[in-house]
PDB file of N, CA and C in Angstrom:
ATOM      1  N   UNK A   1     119.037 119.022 -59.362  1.00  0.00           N
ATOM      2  CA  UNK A   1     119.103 117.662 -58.886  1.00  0.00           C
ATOM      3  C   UNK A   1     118.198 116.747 -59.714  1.00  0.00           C
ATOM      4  N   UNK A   2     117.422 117.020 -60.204  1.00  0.00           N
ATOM      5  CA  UNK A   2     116.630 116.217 -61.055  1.00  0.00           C
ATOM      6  C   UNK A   2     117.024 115.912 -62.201  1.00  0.00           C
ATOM      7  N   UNK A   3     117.667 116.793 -63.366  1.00  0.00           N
ATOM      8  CA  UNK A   3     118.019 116.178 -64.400  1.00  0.00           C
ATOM      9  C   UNK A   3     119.699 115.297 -63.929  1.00  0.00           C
ATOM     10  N   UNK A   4     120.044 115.031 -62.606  1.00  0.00           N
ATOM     11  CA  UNK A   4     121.328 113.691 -62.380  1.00  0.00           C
ATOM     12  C   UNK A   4     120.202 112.548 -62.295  1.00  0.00           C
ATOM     13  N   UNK A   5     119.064 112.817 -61.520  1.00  0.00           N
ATOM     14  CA  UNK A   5     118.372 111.769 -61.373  1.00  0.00           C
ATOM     15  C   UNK A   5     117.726 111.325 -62.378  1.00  0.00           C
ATOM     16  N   UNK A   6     117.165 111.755 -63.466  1.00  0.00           N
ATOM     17  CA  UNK A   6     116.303 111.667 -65.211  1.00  0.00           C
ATOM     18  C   UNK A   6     117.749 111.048 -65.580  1.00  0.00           C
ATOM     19  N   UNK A   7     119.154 111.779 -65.558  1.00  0.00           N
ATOM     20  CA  UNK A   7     120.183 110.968 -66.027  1.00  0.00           C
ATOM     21  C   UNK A   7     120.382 109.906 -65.560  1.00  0.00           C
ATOM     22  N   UNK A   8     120.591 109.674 -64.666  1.00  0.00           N
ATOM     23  CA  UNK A   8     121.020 108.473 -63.634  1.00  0.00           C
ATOM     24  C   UNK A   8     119.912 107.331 -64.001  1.00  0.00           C
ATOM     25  N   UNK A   9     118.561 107.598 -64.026  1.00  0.00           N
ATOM     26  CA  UNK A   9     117.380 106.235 -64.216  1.00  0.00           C
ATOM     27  C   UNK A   9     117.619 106.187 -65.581  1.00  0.00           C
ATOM     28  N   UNK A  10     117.927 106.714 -66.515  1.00  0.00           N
ATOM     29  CA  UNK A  10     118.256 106.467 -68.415  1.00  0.00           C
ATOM     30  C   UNK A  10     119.025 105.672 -68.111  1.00  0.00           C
ATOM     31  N   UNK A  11     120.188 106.034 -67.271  1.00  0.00           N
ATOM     32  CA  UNK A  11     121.529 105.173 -67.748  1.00  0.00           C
ATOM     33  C   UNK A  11     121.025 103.719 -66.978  1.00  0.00           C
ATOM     34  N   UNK A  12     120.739 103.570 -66.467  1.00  0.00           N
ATOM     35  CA  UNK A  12     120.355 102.270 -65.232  1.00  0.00           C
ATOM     36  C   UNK A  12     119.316 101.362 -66.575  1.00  0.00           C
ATOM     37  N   UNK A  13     118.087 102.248 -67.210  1.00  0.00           N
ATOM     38  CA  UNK A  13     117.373 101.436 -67.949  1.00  0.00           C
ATOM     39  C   UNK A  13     118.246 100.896 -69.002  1.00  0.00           C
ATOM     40  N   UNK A  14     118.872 101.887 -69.700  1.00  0.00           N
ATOM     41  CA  UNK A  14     119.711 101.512 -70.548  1.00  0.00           C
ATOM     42  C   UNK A  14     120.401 100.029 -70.675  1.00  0.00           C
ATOM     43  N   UNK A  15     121.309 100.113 -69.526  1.00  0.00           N
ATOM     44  CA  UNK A  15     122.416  99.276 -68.695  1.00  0.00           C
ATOM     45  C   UNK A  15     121.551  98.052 -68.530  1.00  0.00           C
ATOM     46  N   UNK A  16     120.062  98.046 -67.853  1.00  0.00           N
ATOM     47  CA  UNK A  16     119.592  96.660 -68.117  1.00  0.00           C
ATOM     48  C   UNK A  16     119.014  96.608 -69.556  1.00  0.00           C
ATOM     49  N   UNK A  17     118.963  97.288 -70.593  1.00  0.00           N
ATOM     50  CA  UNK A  17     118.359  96.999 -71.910  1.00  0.00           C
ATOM     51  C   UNK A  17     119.913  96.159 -72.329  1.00  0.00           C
ATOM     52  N   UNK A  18     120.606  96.770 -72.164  1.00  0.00           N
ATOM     53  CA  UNK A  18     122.065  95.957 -72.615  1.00  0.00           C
ATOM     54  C   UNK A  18     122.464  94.794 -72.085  1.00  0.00           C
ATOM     55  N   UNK A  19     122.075  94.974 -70.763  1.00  0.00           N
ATOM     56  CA  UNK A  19     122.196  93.421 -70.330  1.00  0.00           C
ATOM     57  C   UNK A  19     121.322  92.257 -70.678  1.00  0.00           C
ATOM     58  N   UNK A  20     119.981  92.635 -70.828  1.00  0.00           N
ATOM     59  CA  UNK A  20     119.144  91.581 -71.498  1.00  0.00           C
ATOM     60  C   UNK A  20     119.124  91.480 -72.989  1.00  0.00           C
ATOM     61  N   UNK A  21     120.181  92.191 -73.495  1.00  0.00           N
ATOM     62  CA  UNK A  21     120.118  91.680 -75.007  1.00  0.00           C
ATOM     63  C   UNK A  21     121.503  90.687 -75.020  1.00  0.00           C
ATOM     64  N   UNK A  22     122.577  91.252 -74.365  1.00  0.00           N
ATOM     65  CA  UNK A  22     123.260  90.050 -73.799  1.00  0.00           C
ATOM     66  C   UNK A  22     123.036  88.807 -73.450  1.00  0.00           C
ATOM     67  N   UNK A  23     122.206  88.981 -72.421  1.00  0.00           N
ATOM     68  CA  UNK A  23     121.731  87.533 -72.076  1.00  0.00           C
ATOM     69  C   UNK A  23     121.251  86.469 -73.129  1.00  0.00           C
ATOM     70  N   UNK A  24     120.154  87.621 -74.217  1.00  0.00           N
ATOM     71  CA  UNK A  24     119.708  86.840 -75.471  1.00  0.00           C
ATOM     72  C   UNK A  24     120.408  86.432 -76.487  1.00  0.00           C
ATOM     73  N   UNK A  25     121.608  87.260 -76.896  1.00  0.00           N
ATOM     74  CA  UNK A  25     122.622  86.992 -77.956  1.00  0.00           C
ATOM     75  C   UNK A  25     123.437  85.413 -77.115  1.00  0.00           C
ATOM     76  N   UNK A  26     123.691  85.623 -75.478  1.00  0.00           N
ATOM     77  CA  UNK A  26     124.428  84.540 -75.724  1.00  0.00           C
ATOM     78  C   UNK A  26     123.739  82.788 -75.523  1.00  0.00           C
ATOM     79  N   UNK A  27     122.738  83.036 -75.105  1.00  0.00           N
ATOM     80  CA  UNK A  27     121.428  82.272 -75.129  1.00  0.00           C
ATOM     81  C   UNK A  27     121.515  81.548 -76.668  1.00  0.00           C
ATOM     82  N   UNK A  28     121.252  82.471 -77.214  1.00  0.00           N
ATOM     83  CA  UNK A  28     120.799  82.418 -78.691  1.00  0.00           C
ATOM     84  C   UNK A  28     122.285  81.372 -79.404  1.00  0.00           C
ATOM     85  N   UNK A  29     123.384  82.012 -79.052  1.00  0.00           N
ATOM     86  CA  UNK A  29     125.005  80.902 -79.419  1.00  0.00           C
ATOM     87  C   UNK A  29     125.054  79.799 -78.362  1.00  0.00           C
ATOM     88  N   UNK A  30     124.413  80.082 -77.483  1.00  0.00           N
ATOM     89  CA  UNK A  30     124.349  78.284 -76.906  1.00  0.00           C
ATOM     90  C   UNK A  30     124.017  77.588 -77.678  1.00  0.00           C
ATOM     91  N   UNK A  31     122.870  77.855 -78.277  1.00  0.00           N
ATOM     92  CA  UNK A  31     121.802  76.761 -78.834  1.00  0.00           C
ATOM     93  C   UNK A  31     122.545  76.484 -80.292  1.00  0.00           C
ATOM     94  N   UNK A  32     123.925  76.633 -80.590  1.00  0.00           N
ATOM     95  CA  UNK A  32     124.328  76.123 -81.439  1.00  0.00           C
ATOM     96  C   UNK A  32     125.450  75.649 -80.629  1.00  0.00           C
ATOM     97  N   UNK A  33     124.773  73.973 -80.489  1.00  0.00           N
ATOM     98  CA  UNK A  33     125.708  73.327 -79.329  1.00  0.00           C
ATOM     99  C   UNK A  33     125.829  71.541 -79.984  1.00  0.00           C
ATOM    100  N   UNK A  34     125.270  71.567 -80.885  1.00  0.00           N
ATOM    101  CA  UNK A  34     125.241  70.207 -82.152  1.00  0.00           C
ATOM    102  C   UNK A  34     126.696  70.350 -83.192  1.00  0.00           C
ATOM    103  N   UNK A  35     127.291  69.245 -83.772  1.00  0.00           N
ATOM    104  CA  UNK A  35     128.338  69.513 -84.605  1.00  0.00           C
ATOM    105  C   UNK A  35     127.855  70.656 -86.060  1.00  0.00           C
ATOM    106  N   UNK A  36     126.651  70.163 -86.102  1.00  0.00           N
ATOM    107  CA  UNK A  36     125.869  70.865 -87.463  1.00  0.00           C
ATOM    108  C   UNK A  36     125.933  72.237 -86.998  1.00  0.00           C
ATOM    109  N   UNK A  37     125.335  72.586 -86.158  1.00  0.00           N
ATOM    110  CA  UNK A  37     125.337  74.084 -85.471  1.00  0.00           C
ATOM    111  C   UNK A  37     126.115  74.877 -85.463  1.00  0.00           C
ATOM    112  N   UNK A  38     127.063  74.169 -84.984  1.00  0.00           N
ATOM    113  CA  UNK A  38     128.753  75.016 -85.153  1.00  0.00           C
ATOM    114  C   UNK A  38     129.145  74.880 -86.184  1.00  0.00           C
ATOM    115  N   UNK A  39     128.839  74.220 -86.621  1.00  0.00           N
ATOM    116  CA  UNK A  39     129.295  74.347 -88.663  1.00  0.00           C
ATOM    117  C   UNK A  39     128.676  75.583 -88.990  1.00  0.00           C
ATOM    118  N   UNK A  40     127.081  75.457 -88.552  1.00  0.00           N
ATOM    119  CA  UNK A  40     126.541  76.370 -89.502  1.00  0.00           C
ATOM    120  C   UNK A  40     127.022  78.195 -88.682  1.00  0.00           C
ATOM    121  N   UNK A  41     126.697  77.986 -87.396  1.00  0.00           N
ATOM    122  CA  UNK A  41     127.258  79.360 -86.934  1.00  0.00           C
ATOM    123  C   UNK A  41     128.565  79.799 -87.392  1.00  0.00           C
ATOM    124  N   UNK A  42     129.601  78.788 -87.702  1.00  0.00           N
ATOM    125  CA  UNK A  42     131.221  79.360 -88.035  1.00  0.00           C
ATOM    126  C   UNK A  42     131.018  79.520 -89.736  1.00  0.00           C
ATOM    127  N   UNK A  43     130.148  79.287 -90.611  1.00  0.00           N
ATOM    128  CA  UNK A  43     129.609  79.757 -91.950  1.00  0.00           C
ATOM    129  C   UNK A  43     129.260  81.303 -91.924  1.00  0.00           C
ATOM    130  N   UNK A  44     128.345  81.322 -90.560  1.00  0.00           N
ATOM    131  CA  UNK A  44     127.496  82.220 -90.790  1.00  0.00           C
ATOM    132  C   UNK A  44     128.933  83.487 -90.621  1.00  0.00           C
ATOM    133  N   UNK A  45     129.169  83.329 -89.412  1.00  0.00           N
ATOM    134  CA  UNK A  45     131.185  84.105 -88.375  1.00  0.00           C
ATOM    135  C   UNK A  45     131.939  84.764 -90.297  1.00  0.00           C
ATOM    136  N   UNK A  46     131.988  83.640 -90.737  1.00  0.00           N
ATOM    137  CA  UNK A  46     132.919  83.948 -92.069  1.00  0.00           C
ATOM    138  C   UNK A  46     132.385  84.928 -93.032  1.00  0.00           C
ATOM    139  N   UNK A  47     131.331  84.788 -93.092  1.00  0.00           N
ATOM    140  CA  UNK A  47     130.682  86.257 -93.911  1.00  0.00           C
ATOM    141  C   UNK A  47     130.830  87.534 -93.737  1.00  0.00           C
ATOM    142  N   UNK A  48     131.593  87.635 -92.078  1.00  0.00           N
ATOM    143  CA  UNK A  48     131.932  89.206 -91.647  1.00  0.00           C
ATOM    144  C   UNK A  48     132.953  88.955 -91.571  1.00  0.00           C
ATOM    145  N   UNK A  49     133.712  90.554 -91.431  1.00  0.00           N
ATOM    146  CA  UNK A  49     135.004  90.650 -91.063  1.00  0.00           C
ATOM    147  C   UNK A  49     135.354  90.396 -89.297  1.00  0.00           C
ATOM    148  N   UNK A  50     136.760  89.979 -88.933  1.00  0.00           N
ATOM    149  CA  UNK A  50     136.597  90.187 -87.858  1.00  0.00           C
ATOM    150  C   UNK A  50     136.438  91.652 -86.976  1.00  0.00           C
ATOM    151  N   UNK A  51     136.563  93.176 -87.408  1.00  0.00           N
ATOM    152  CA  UNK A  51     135.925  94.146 -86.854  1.00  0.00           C
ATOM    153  C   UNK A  51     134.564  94.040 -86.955  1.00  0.00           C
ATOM    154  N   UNK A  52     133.959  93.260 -87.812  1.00  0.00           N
ATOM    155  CA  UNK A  52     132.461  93.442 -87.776  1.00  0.00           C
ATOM    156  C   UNK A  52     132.133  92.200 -86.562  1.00  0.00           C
ATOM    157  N   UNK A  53     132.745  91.343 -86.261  1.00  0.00           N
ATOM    158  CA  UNK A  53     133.135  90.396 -85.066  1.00  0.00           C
ATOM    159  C   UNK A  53     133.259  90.798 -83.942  1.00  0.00           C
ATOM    160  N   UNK A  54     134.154  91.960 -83.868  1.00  0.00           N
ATOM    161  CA  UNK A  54     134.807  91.514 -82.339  1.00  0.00           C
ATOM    162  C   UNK A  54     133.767  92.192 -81.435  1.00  0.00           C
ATOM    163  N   UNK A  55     133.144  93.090 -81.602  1.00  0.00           N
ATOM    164  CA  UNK A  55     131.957  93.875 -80.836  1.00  0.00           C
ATOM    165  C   UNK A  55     131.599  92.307 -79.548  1.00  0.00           C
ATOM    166  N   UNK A  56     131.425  91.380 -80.433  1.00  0.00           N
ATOM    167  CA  UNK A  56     130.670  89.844 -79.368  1.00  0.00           C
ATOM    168  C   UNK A  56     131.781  88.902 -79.378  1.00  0.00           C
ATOM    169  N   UNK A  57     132.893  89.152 -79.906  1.00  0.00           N
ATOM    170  CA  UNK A  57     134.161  87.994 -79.153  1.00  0.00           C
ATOM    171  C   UNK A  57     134.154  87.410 -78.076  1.00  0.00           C
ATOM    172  N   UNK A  58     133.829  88.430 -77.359  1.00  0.00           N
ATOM    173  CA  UNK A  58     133.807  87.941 -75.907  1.00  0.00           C
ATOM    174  C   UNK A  58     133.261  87.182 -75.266  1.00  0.00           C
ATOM    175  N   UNK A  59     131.785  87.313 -76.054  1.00  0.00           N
ATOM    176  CA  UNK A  59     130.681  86.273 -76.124  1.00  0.00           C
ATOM    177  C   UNK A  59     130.746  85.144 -76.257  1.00  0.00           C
ATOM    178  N   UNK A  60     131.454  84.786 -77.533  1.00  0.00           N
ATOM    179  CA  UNK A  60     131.824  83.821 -78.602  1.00  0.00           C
ATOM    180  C   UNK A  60     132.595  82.576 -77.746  1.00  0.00           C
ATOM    181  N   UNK A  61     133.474  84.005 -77.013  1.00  0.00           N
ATOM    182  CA  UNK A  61     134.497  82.717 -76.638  1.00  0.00           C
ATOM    183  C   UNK A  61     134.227  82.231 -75.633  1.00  0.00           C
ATOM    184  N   UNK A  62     133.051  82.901 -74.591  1.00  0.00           N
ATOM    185  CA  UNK A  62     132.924  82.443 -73.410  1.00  0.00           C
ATOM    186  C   UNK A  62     131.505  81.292 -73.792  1.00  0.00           C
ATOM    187  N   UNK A  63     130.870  81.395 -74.894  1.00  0.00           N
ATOM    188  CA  UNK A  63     130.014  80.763 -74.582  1.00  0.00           C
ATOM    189  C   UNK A  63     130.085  79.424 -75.642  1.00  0.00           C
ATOM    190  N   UNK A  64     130.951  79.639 -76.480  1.00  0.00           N
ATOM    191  CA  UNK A  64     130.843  78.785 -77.482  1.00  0.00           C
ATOM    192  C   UNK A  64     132.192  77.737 -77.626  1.00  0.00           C
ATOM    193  N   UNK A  65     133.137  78.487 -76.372  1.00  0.00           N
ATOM    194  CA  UNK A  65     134.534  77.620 -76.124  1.00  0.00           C
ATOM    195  C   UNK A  65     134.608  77.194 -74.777  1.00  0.00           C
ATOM    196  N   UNK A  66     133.309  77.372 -73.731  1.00  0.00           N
ATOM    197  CA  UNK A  66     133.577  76.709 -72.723  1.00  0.00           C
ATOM    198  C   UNK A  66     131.942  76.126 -72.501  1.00  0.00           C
ATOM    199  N   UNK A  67     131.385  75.565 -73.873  1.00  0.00           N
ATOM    200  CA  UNK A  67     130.249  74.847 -73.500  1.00  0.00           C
ATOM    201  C   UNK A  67     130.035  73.904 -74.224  1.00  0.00           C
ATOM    202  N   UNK A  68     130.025  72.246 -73.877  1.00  0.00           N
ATOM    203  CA  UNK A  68     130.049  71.336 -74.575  1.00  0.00           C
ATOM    204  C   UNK A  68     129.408  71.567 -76.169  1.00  0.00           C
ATOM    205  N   UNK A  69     129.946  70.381 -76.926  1.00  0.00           N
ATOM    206  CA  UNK A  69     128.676  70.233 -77.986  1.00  0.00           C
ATOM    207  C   UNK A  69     128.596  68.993 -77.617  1.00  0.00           C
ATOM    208  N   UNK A  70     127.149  68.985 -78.103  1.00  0.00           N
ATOM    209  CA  UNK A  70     125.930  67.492 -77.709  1.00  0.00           C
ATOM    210  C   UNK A  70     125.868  67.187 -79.313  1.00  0.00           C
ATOM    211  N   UNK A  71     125.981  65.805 -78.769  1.00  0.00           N
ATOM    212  CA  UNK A  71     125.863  65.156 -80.422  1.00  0.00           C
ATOM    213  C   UNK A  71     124.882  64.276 -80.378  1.00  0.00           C
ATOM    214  N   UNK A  72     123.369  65.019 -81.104  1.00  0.00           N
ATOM    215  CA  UNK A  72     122.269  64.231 -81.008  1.00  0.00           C
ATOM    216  C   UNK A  72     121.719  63.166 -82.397  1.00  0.00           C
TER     217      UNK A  72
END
């Protein structure tokens, strides 16, 4: 019973290590929320392939196609 439970608390730490790098990656594509920003983030997008992409698509699209840009 102990090594489900040593398994079980890995996977749980894990699961929030993944979620707070989430949180930071999409944090991090908010803040390119200026016309310049999105220029420069869709520069940066073009240097990879899209398999080297799609891993954070999901990201992309939720955070960078349903959040204004501010034009300061």
């Amino acid at each position: 019973m102990r090594l489900d439970f040593t398994t079980m608390h890995a996977t749980l730490i894990r699961r929030r290590q993944e979620r707070q790098e989430r949180h930071r990656l999409e944090r991090e594509l908010a803040s390119f929320d200026t016309p310049a920003g999105r220029s420069e983030l869709e520069a940066i997008l073009e240097r990879h392939s899209t398999s080297e992409i799609a891993p954070i698509q999901p990201i992309l699209d939720r955070v960078l196609f349903h959040s204004p840009i501010h034009v300061h």
